[in-house]
Short mmCIF file of C-alpha atoms and ligand atoms in Angstrom, two decimals:
data_model
loop_
_atom_site.label_atom_id
_atom_site.label_comp_id
_atom_site.label_asym_id
_atom_site.label_seq_id
_atom_site.Cartn_x
_atom_site.Cartn_y
_atom_site.Cartn_z
CA UNK K 22 0.42 -0.30 -0.39
CA UNK K 23 1.94 3.64 -0.55
CA UNK K 24 3.10 4.92 2.05
CA UNK K 25 3.18 8.75 1.04
CA UNK K 26 2.15 11.31 -0.38
CA UNK K 27 4.08 14.93 -2.10
CA UNK K 28 5.16 18.15 -0.17
CA UNK K 29 8.24 18.41 -2.48
CA UNK K 30 8.31 18.63 -6.74
CA UNK K 31 10.83 18.47 -9.03
CA UNK K 32 10.52 19.15 -12.97
CA UNK K 33 11.42 16.92 -15.13
CA UNK K 34 11.94 16.85 -18.36
CA UNK K 35 12.13 14.47 -21.67
CA UNK K 36 14.48 15.73 -24.54
CA UNK K 37 13.39 15.08 -27.99
CA UNK K 38 14.65 12.55 -30.12
CA UNK K 39 17.13 13.48 -32.29
CA UNK K 40 18.62 15.45 -28.78
CA UNK K 41 18.21 12.68 -27.16
CA UNK K 42 20.74 10.60 -30.41
CA UNK K 43 23.29 14.06 -29.80
CA UNK K 44 23.23 13.57 -26.03
CA UNK K 45 25.13 9.81 -26.27
CA UNK K 46 27.39 10.48 -29.24
CA UNK K 47 28.10 13.50 -26.89
CA UNK K 48 28.53 10.94 -23.67
CA UNK K 49 30.79 8.30 -25.18
CA UNK K 50 28.19 6.10 -24.90
CA UNK K 51 28.60 6.53 -21.08
CA UNK K 52 24.76 7.70 -19.06
CA UNK K 53 28.13 8.06 -16.59
CA UNK K 54 28.97 11.11 -19.05
CA UNK K 55 24.76 12.81 -19.67
CA UNK K 56 23.79 15.83 -17.62
CA UNK K 57 20.41 15.08 -15.31
CA UNK K 58 18.85 17.84 -16.87
CA UNK K 59 18.82 15.54 -19.90
CA UNK K 60 17.65 12.23 -18.28
CA UNK K 61 13.05 11.47 -17.71
CA UNK K 62 13.58 8.68 -15.68
CA UNK K 63 16.66 7.95 -13.55
CA UNK K 64 17.04 5.16 -12.31
CA UNK K 65 20.73 4.47 -13.13
CA UNK K 66 21.25 4.31 -8.61
CA UNK K 67 18.89 4.23 -5.76
CA UNK K 68 22.75 6.02 -3.63
CA UNK K 69 21.75 9.08 -2.70
CA UNK K 70 18.78 10.01 -5.44
CA UNK K 71 16.53 9.32 -3.12
CA UNK K 72 13.45 11.98 -1.19
CA UNK K 73 13.59 12.91 2.70
CA UNK K 74 10.86 13.29 4.78
CA UNK K 75 9.33 16.23 6.80
CA UNK K 76 11.01 14.97 9.66
CA UNK K 77 14.38 14.73 7.83
CA UNK K 78 14.07 17.90 6.56
CA UNK K 79 13.20 19.26 10.16
CA UNK K 80 16.00 17.70 11.35
CA UNK K 81 18.43 18.77 8.96
CA UNK K 82 17.45 22.53 10.04
CA UNK K 83 17.98 21.38 13.82
CA UNK K 84 21.65 20.29 12.85
CA UNK K 85 24.30 21.41 15.16
CA UNK K 86 27.35 22.25 13.47
CA UNK K 87 29.87 22.03 16.14
CA UNK K 88 32.91 21.03 14.48
CA UNK K 89 33.13 18.32 18.58
CA UNK K 90 30.73 16.78 20.78
CA UNK K 91 27.95 17.67 18.09
CA UNK K 92 23.83 17.09 19.56
CA UNK K 93 23.89 15.56 15.92
CA UNK K 94 25.97 12.96 16.34
CA UNK K 95 25.06 11.82 19.79
CA UNK K 96 21.82 11.21 17.82
CA UNK K 97 23.43 9.01 15.24
CA UNK K 98 24.58 6.50 18.35
CA UNK K 99 21.21 6.69 19.22
CA UNK K 100 19.99 5.68 15.89
CA UNK K 101 22.90 3.13 15.13
CA UNK K 102 22.16 1.27 18.11
CA UNK K 103 18.32 1.43 18.62
CA UNK K 104 18.21 -0.10 14.85
CA UNK K 105 21.83 -2.04 14.18
CA UNK K 106 22.55 -2.10 17.93
CA UNK K 107 26.08 -1.47 17.55
CA UNK K 108 28.10 0.97 20.80
CA UNK K 109 30.67 2.35 18.51
CA UNK K 110 30.15 5.14 15.34
CA UNK K 111 32.54 6.75 12.96
CA UNK K 112 30.98 8.75 10.09
CA UNK K 113 31.78 9.29 6.85
CA UNK K 114 31.34 10.99 4.00
CA UNK K 115 29.70 8.26 2.17
CA UNK K 116 30.00 4.20 2.24
CA UNK K 117 33.25 3.91 0.27
CA UNK K 118 34.68 7.10 3.00
CA UNK K 119 33.82 4.56 5.72
CA UNK K 120 35.50 1.14 3.26
CA UNK K 121 38.08 3.37 3.65
CA UNK K 122 38.36 3.98 7.22
CA UNK K 123 38.30 0.61 8.48
CA UNK K 124 39.36 -1.86 5.44
CA UNK K 125 42.12 -0.67 5.97
CA UNK K 126 42.57 -0.67 9.37
CA UNK K 127 42.27 -3.92 9.52
CA UNK K 128 44.07 -5.41 6.02
CA UNK K 129 47.64 -5.71 5.04
CA UNK K 130 49.92 -6.60 1.92
CA UNK K 131 48.81 -9.85 0.34
CA UNK K 132 45.63 -10.64 1.86
CA UNK K 133 42.35 -12.45 1.30
CA UNK K 134 39.31 -10.90 1.53
CA UNK K 135 35.99 -13.10 1.07
CA UNK K 136 32.72 -11.12 0.61
CA UNK K 137 29.76 -12.91 -1.16
CA UNK K 138 30.29 -11.21 -3.89
CA UNK K 139 32.98 -7.29 -3.41
CA UNK K 140 30.21 -4.35 -4.73
CA UNK K 141 33.03 -1.88 -7.52
CA UNK K 142 33.86 0.37 -4.83
CA UNK K 143 34.91 -2.08 -2.07
CA UNK K 144 36.91 -4.05 -4.35
CA UNK K 145 38.44 -0.77 -5.49
CA UNK K 146 39.58 -0.64 -1.97
CA UNK K 147 40.44 -4.24 -0.25
CA UNK K 148 42.42 -3.46 -3.94
CA UNK K 149 43.68 -0.37 -2.55
CA UNK K 150 45.15 -2.13 0.53
CA UNK K 151 47.70 -4.72 -1.71
CA UNK K 152 44.87 -6.84 -0.43
CA UNK K 153 43.38 -9.52 -3.39
CA UNK K 154 39.28 -9.23 -3.47
CA UNK K 155 37.57 -12.56 -3.95
CA UNK K 156 34.65 -14.01 -4.12
CA UNK K 157 32.46 -16.59 -2.38
CA UNK K 158 28.82 -16.77 -4.27
CA UNK K 159 25.83 -19.32 -4.35
CA UNK K 160 26.14 -20.45 -7.44
CA UNK K 161 21.93 -19.57 -7.44
CA UNK K 162 23.18 -16.03 -8.04
CA UNK K 163 24.17 -16.07 -11.32
CA UNK K 164 21.07 -17.85 -12.74
CA UNK K 165 19.05 -15.11 -13.63
CA UNK K 166 15.51 -18.08 -14.10
CA UNK K 167 16.26 -19.42 -10.50
CA UNK K 168 13.86 -18.47 -7.80
CA UNK K 169 15.89 -19.90 -4.53
CA UNK K 170 15.11 -17.13 -2.21
CA UNK K 171 18.45 -15.76 -0.94
CA UNK K 172 20.71 -15.74 -3.72
CA UNK K 173 22.44 -13.79 -2.10
CA UNK K 174 23.80 -15.87 1.37
CA UNK K 175 27.87 -16.47 1.27
CA UNK K 176 29.45 -19.67 0.17
CA UNK K 177 30.76 -21.26 2.49
CA UNK K 178 31.90 -24.41 0.47
CA UNK K 179 33.38 -21.90 -2.18
CA UNK K 180 35.33 -20.02 1.42
CA UNK K 181 36.05 -22.94 2.78
CA UNK K 182 38.53 -23.44 -0.87
CA UNK K 183 40.23 -20.72 -0.50
CA UNK K 184 41.34 -21.20 2.14
CA UNK K 185 42.48 -24.58 1.65
CA UNK K 186 44.19 -22.36 -0.99
CA UNK K 187 45.91 -20.12 0.63
CA UNK K 188 45.48 -20.40 3.96
CA UNK K 189 43.49 -19.03 6.63
CA UNK K 190 46.35 -16.59 7.96
CA UNK K 191 45.38 -14.69 4.85
CA UNK K 192 42.56 -14.39 5.13
CA UNK K 193 42.71 -11.58 7.51
CA UNK K 194 39.39 -10.24 7.06
CA UNK K 195 35.67 -11.82 6.00
CA UNK K 196 32.80 -9.37 4.94
CA UNK K 197 29.05 -10.25 3.76
CA UNK K 198 27.49 -7.86 1.71
CA UNK K 199 24.06 -7.45 2.17
CA UNK K 200 21.45 -6.86 0.60
CA UNK K 201 24.16 -8.27 -2.21
CA UNK K 202 24.11 -5.99 -4.58
CA UNK K 203 26.89 -6.61 -7.25
CA UNK K 204 24.87 -10.06 -7.46
CA UNK K 205 21.84 -8.30 -8.31
CA UNK K 206 20.76 -6.67 -4.73
CA UNK K 207 19.18 -10.84 -3.79
CA UNK K 208 18.85 -10.89 0.68
CA UNK K 209 20.38 -13.14 2.07
CA UNK K 210 19.29 -15.31 4.93
CA UNK K 211 20.12 -15.31 9.14
CA UNK K 212 21.23 -17.98 8.81
CA UNK K 213 23.74 -17.76 5.89
CA UNK K 214 24.60 -15.47 8.58
CA UNK K 215 25.68 -17.27 11.64
CA UNK K 216 27.84 -19.53 9.66
CA UNK K 217 29.76 -16.81 8.46
CA UNK K 218 30.43 -15.92 12.00
CA UNK K 219 30.83 -19.46 12.83
CA UNK K 220 33.37 -19.21 9.63
CA UNK K 221 35.70 -16.28 10.69
CA UNK K 222 35.61 -17.80 13.61
CA UNK K 223 37.30 -21.00 12.67
CA UNK K 224 39.56 -18.71 10.52
CA UNK K 225 40.45 -16.06 12.97
CA UNK K 226 39.34 -13.86 10.55
CA UNK K 227 37.73 -10.58 11.25
CA UNK K 228 33.81 -9.87 10.40
CA UNK K 229 32.06 -7.00 9.09
CA UNK K 230 29.21 -6.53 7.54
CA UNK K 231 28.47 -4.58 4.86
CA UNK K 232 25.01 -3.64 5.63
CA UNK K 233 23.98 -1.45 2.48
CA UNK K 234 20.71 -1.46 2.89
CA UNK K 235 19.72 -4.15 5.70
CA UNK K 236 16.26 -3.32 6.60
CA UNK K 237 15.07 -3.58 3.07
CA UNK K 238 17.23 -7.84 3.40
CA UNK K 239 15.28 -7.67 6.62
CA UNK K 240 11.75 -7.00 5.20
CA UNK K 241 12.92 -10.32 3.00
CA UNK K 242 14.36 -12.57 5.67
CA UNK K 243 10.16 -11.75 7.12
CA UNK K 244 8.69 -12.27 3.88
CA UNK K 245 10.63 -16.24 3.26
CA UNK K 246 13.17 -17.25 6.17
CA UNK K 247 10.29 -19.39 8.18
CA UNK K 248 12.43 -18.26 11.76
CA UNK K 249 11.12 -15.13 11.23
CA UNK K 250 7.29 -14.76 10.04
CA UNK K 251 6.45 -13.36 12.88
CA UNK K 252 9.30 -11.02 13.36
CA UNK K 253 9.57 -7.73 13.95
CA UNK K 254 12.02 -5.67 11.43
CA UNK K 255 13.92 -4.39 13.81
CA UNK K 256 14.34 -7.36 15.43
CA UNK K 257 15.15 -8.96 12.59
CA UNK K 258 18.23 -6.17 10.73
CA UNK K 259 19.30 -5.93 15.49
CA UNK K 260 20.17 -10.47 15.83
CA UNK K 261 21.16 -10.79 11.85
CA UNK K 262 23.56 -7.41 12.47
CA UNK K 263 24.56 -8.44 15.01
CA UNK K 264 26.83 -12.11 14.53
CA UNK K 265 29.37 -8.60 12.98
CA UNK K 266 32.36 -6.93 14.43
CA UNK K 267 31.58 -4.57 12.50
CA UNK K 268 29.42 -2.44 9.89
CA UNK K 269 29.90 -0.51 7.03
CA UNK K 270 27.38 1.73 5.83
CA UNK K 271 26.67 3.56 3.22
CA UNK K 272 23.60 6.66 4.55
CA UNK K 273 23.25 7.24 1.21
CA UNK K 274 21.02 3.24 0.50
CA UNK K 275 19.20 3.04 3.97
CA UNK K 276 20.07 5.40 6.03
CA UNK K 277 17.30 7.83 3.85
CA UNK K 278 19.69 10.32 3.02
CA UNK K 279 21.39 11.74 0.51
CA UNK K 280 24.89 11.99 1.44
CA UNK K 281 26.71 9.79 4.27
CA UNK K 282 28.26 6.51 5.31
CA UNK K 283 29.59 5.02 8.69
CA UNK K 284 31.27 2.86 10.59
CA UNK K 285 29.67 1.49 13.81
CA UNK K 286 31.81 -1.59 15.88
CA UNK K 287 32.02 -3.14 19.68
CA UNK K 288 35.55 -3.80 18.55
CA UNK K 289 36.47 -0.65 21.02
CA UNK K 290 40.29 -1.55 19.47
CA UNK K 291 39.24 -1.16 16.35
CA UNK K 292 37.33 1.20 16.84
CA UNK K 293 40.20 3.29 18.40
CA UNK K 294 41.63 2.99 15.02
CA UNK K 295 39.51 4.26 13.49
CA UNK K 296 38.64 7.11 14.57
CA UNK K 297 42.59 7.78 13.48
CA UNK K 298 42.52 7.42 10.08
CA UNK K 299 39.10 8.95 10.32
CA UNK K 300 41.05 12.21 11.20
CA UNK K 301 43.18 11.70 8.52
CA UNK K 302 40.10 11.02 5.92
CA UNK K 303 36.48 12.46 6.81
CA UNK K 304 37.17 14.83 9.67
CA UNK K 305 36.48 14.51 13.95
CA UNK K 306 35.09 11.29 14.81
CA UNK K 307 31.71 13.55 15.56
CA UNK K 308 31.36 14.32 11.67
CA UNK K 309 33.49 12.71 9.92
CA UNK K 310 33.26 13.46 6.24
CA UNK K 311 29.21 15.85 6.60
CA UNK K 312 27.74 18.17 7.95
CA UNK K 313 25.93 18.45 11.40
CA UNK K 314 22.59 18.48 9.46
CA UNK K 315 23.17 15.39 6.96
CA UNK K 316 24.42 13.04 10.08
CA UNK K 317 21.12 14.30 11.58
CA UNK K 318 19.12 13.59 8.84
CA UNK K 319 20.59 9.55 8.49
CA UNK K 320 19.60 9.59 12.43
CA UNK K 321 15.98 10.55 11.38
CA UNK K 322 16.32 7.86 8.54
CA UNK K 323 17.58 5.07 9.53
CA UNK K 324 14.90 4.96 12.10
CA UNK K 325 12.15 5.25 9.15
CA UNK K 326 14.48 2.37 6.99
CA UNK K 327 13.23 0.04 9.49
CA UNK K 328 9.43 0.92 9.45
CA UNK K 329 7.25 -1.80 8.21
CA UNK K 330 5.15 0.98 5.71
CA UNK K 331 8.12 2.64 4.24
CA UNK K 332 9.32 -0.93 3.54
CA UNK K 333 6.04 -2.61 2.51
CA UNK K 334 5.99 1.01 0.54
CA UNK K 335 9.38 0.45 -1.00
CA UNK K 336 9.84 -3.63 -1.48
CA UNK K 337 7.04 -3.74 -2.52
CA UNK K 338 6.63 -0.23 -6.08
CA UNK K 339 9.54 -2.08 -7.56
CA UNK K 340 8.24 -5.72 -6.60
CA UNK K 341 5.06 -4.53 -9.20
CA UNK K 342 7.90 -2.39 -11.50
CA UNK K 343 9.68 -5.82 -12.42
CA UNK K 344 6.26 -8.01 -12.79
CA UNK K 345 5.07 -4.87 -16.06
CA UNK K 346 8.68 -5.59 -17.13
CA UNK K 347 8.30 -9.45 -16.76
CA UNK K 348 4.93 -9.00 -18.02
CA UNK K 349 5.86 -6.77 -21.42
CA UNK K 350 7.74 -10.15 -22.32
CA UNK K 351 11.54 -8.74 -21.15
CA UNK K 352 13.90 -10.80 -19.65
CA UNK K 353 13.71 -9.73 -15.10
CA UNK K 354 15.99 -11.28 -12.64
CA UNK K 355 14.14 -13.18 -10.11
CA UNK K 356 13.61 -12.87 -7.47
CA UNK K 357 13.13 -8.75 -7.60
CA UNK K 358 15.66 -7.46 -5.38
CA UNK K 359 14.56 -4.37 -2.84
CA UNK K 360 15.78 -1.42 -4.25
CA UNK K 361 16.31 -2.54 -8.17
CA UNK K 362 15.08 -4.01 -11.22
CA UNK K 363 17.65 -6.16 -13.17
CA UNK K 364 17.04 -7.38 -16.85
CA UNK K 365 18.78 -10.51 -18.33
CA UNK K 366 20.09 -8.40 -21.88
CA UNK K 367 22.29 -11.46 -22.79
CA UNK K 368 19.19 -13.23 -22.79
CA UNK K 369 17.86 -9.88 -25.19
CA UNK K 370 20.02 -9.40 -26.98
CA UNK K 371 21.91 -13.19 -27.82
CA UNK K 372 22.98 -11.96 -31.15
CA UNK K 373 25.25 -9.61 -29.49
CA UNK K 374 28.85 -10.81 -27.13
CA UNK K 375 30.06 -10.78 -23.86
CA UNK K 376 32.89 -8.14 -26.58
CA UNK K 377 30.47 -5.88 -27.91
CA UNK K 378 28.90 -4.66 -24.20
CA UNK K 379 24.59 -5.72 -24.69
CA UNK K 380 24.50 -4.75 -21.00
CA UNK K 381 26.24 -1.38 -22.64
CA UNK K 382 23.21 -1.51 -25.59
CA UNK K 383 20.74 -2.12 -23.27
CA UNK K 384 21.14 1.07 -21.38
CA UNK K 385 22.18 3.06 -23.89
CA UNK K 386 19.17 1.63 -26.24
CA UNK K 387 16.25 2.97 -23.24
CA UNK K 388 17.33 6.43 -23.17
CA UNK K 389 17.30 6.70 -26.46
CA UNK K 390 13.80 5.27 -27.12
CA UNK K 391 12.74 6.73 -23.67
CA UNK K 392 14.81 9.48 -21.99
CA UNK K 393 15.66 6.77 -19.60
CA UNK K 394 18.98 5.96 -17.91
CA UNK K 395 19.58 1.97 -16.23
CA UNK K 396 23.84 1.47 -15.78
CA UNK K 397 24.77 -1.90 -16.78
CA UNK K 398 26.68 -5.03 -14.24
CA UNK K 399 27.64 -7.41 -16.56
CA UNK K 400 31.26 -7.77 -18.70
CA UNK K 401 31.60 -3.77 -18.65
CA UNK K 402 31.45 -3.06 -14.68
CA UNK K 403 32.78 -6.27 -14.47
CA UNK K 404 35.45 -6.98 -17.11
CA UNK K 405 37.03 -10.41 -16.71
CA UNK K 406 34.13 -12.50 -14.19
CA UNK K 407 31.76 -14.71 -15.17
CA UNK K 408 28.15 -13.47 -14.97
CA UNK K 409 24.89 -12.93 -16.65
CA UNK K 410 25.06 -9.43 -19.04
CA UNK K 411 22.22 -7.75 -16.64
CA UNK K 412 21.43 -4.33 -16.67
CA UNK K 413 20.34 -3.14 -13.61
CA UNK K 414 17.89 0.02 -13.33
CA UNK K 415 18.02 1.28 -9.45
CA UNK K 416 14.83 2.70 -8.50
CA UNK K 417 15.15 5.81 -5.71
CA UNK K 418 13.49 5.82 -3.09
CA UNK K 419 10.20 7.81 -1.99
CA UNK K 420 10.40 9.26 -5.78
CA UNK K 421 8.90 7.44 -9.17
CA UNK K 422 5.26 7.16 -8.90
CA UNK K 423 3.96 4.83 -11.16
CA UNK K 424 3.62 6.90 -14.49
CA UNK K 425 6.88 6.83 -14.59
CA UNK K 426 7.41 3.08 -13.97
CA UNK K 427 4.75 2.29 -16.93
CA UNK K 428 7.22 5.02 -19.28
CA UNK K 429 10.26 2.77 -18.38
CA UNK K 430 7.95 -0.35 -18.99
CA UNK K 431 6.76 1.22 -22.46
CA UNK K 432 10.16 2.48 -23.27
CA UNK K 433 11.82 -1.66 -22.31
CA UNK K 434 8.88 -2.85 -24.61
CA UNK K 435 10.33 -0.26 -27.93
CA UNK K 436 13.75 -1.93 -27.28
CA UNK K 437 12.06 -5.62 -27.29
CA UNK K 438 10.70 -4.52 -30.41
CA UNK K 439 13.41 -3.59 -32.05
CA UNK K 440 16.43 -6.13 -30.52
CA UNK K 441 17.82 -7.39 -33.07
CA UNK K 442 18.21 -4.47 -34.71
CA UNK K 443 20.54 -3.14 -31.79
CA UNK K 444 23.75 -3.19 -32.40
CA UNK K 445 27.35 -3.33 -29.76
CA UNK K 446 29.45 -1.24 -28.80
CA UNK K 447 33.76 -1.11 -28.15
CA UNK K 448 36.08 1.12 -26.04
CA UNK K 449 37.06 3.97 -27.49
CA UNK K 450 39.03 5.02 -23.24
CA UNK K 451 40.54 2.44 -20.81
CA UNK K 452 40.53 4.49 -18.04
CA UNK K 453 43.38 3.10 -15.42
CA UNK K 454 41.12 1.25 -12.77
CA UNK K 455 39.75 -1.27 -14.28
CA UNK K 456 37.07 -2.17 -11.25
CA UNK K 457 35.53 1.84 -11.90
CA UNK K 458 36.22 1.91 -15.33
CA UNK K 459 32.44 2.22 -15.98
CA UNK K 460 32.22 5.10 -14.39
CA UNK K 461 34.86 6.85 -16.97
CA UNK K 462 35.36 4.59 -20.34
CA UNK K 463 33.78 6.04 -23.36
CA UNK K 464 32.33 3.61 -25.56
CA UNK K 465 31.59 4.09 -29.58
CA UNK K 466 29.12 2.09 -31.92
CA UNK K 467 30.99 -1.69 -33.04
CA UNK K 468 31.65 -0.62 -37.11
CA UNK K 469 29.73 -3.46 -37.92
C1 LIG P 6 26.57 1.88 -2.23
C2 LIG P 6 27.38 0.43 -0.98
C3 LIG P 6 28.91 1.29 -0.86
C4 LIG P 6 29.72 2.40 -1.50
O1 LIG P 6 28.71 3.38 -1.02
P1 LIG P 6 28.76 4.66 -0.94
O2 LIG P 6 28.17 5.66 0.02
O3 LIG P 6 28.32 4.58 -2.68
O4 LIG P 6 30.17 5.13 -0.53
C5 LIG P 6 29.57 -0.08 -0.41
N1 LIG P 6 28.81 -1.55 -0.49
C6 LIG P 6 28.05 -0.78 -0.83
C7 LIG P 6 26.90 -2.67 -1.38
C8 LIG P 6 27.09 0.36 -1.50
O5 LIG P 6 25.80 -0.90 -1.73
#
């Protein structure tokens, strides 16, 4: 059921078709290079693109900008304790700031970090410490048609194979990303989290949860994991997160704000090391990389993120969007995640091979046909990995309405009708860090 009405609006426009054509070319066929003014429905990311509530805007005005000992920080500490169950918080400018602070404290050169799937900035931060990021997804994760409920789980089997190969001493860090963003945003069961905790104990590693979408994950746990069908979302979230030694959080996701993030831990020694790094890279530990007003808004957002009405509105909106695309005949990854609908561009364009970036071709077609901006998460974003050619249509929180999604579905139908005429792309530039090339690389239509 819908849980919000609008109190403020923002004008959007659909550029004319020939203008969209020119914009695509000028952007080097990379939609990160488009001006947002030229985008009609922007599904590039759900990161920091949502609408804040009236209560958050009120908190923003009351934010305390004191350099040290800010009252807004005390509000954040209370919220993190109540919602997530952790006592020590280091605020950062966003999630990757938290990754830099925490992973810099935990990793050295030649270490191995295990993760159900490293998100792109996580992978880059692990690599940046000289360590090796190794993914341990379950095999269903890369099967777009499997209906298994917890395709985001961490594979203990794969993790143990890595231990056999490199030895437990090489692996100081085990990460579980909930929901598993880079594996189509799939859910992670609490049972799996318990088993990862045990595994981390076995190999004497620190267990970190990347909690960016912890509230959406808790909603799926309640829907799908027998033990929790009657549980409160807040209780599920606290239980699942409670197995970790530390959390990294992007406030731009389930913090329901436009900027911010933090590290949280109950480990006093780790907290001290993180604070030192935060002072170096972020700011004094009671504001981190954030303005006091943003800290205040995030404290309110964390509490709203675990409300039933919010989560039902959110997850149902995304589910219905996915169902409409599937009904229109598009190959939709199942089950639908909490934050995005993923399309399988490999299935849509069987005439294109991975080297022609079928996912990026789909992203460009959606813009060309309807001014819709999505993002490729296949062989363009993840070179040299064996994963499906997915395109993500991420849904900003509390932002778009049914009419917007109808427009996207109609646009996708148009692409579906002309799919045989769609040609592939090739790289026209090659940025230095391959882990993050999709943010800046330029492409051009493949000359056939
Ligand atoms: C977004 C995200 C991050 C990084 O957070 P930013 O706020 O974008 O820096 C890390 N991990 C996951 C799973 C994410 O979704």
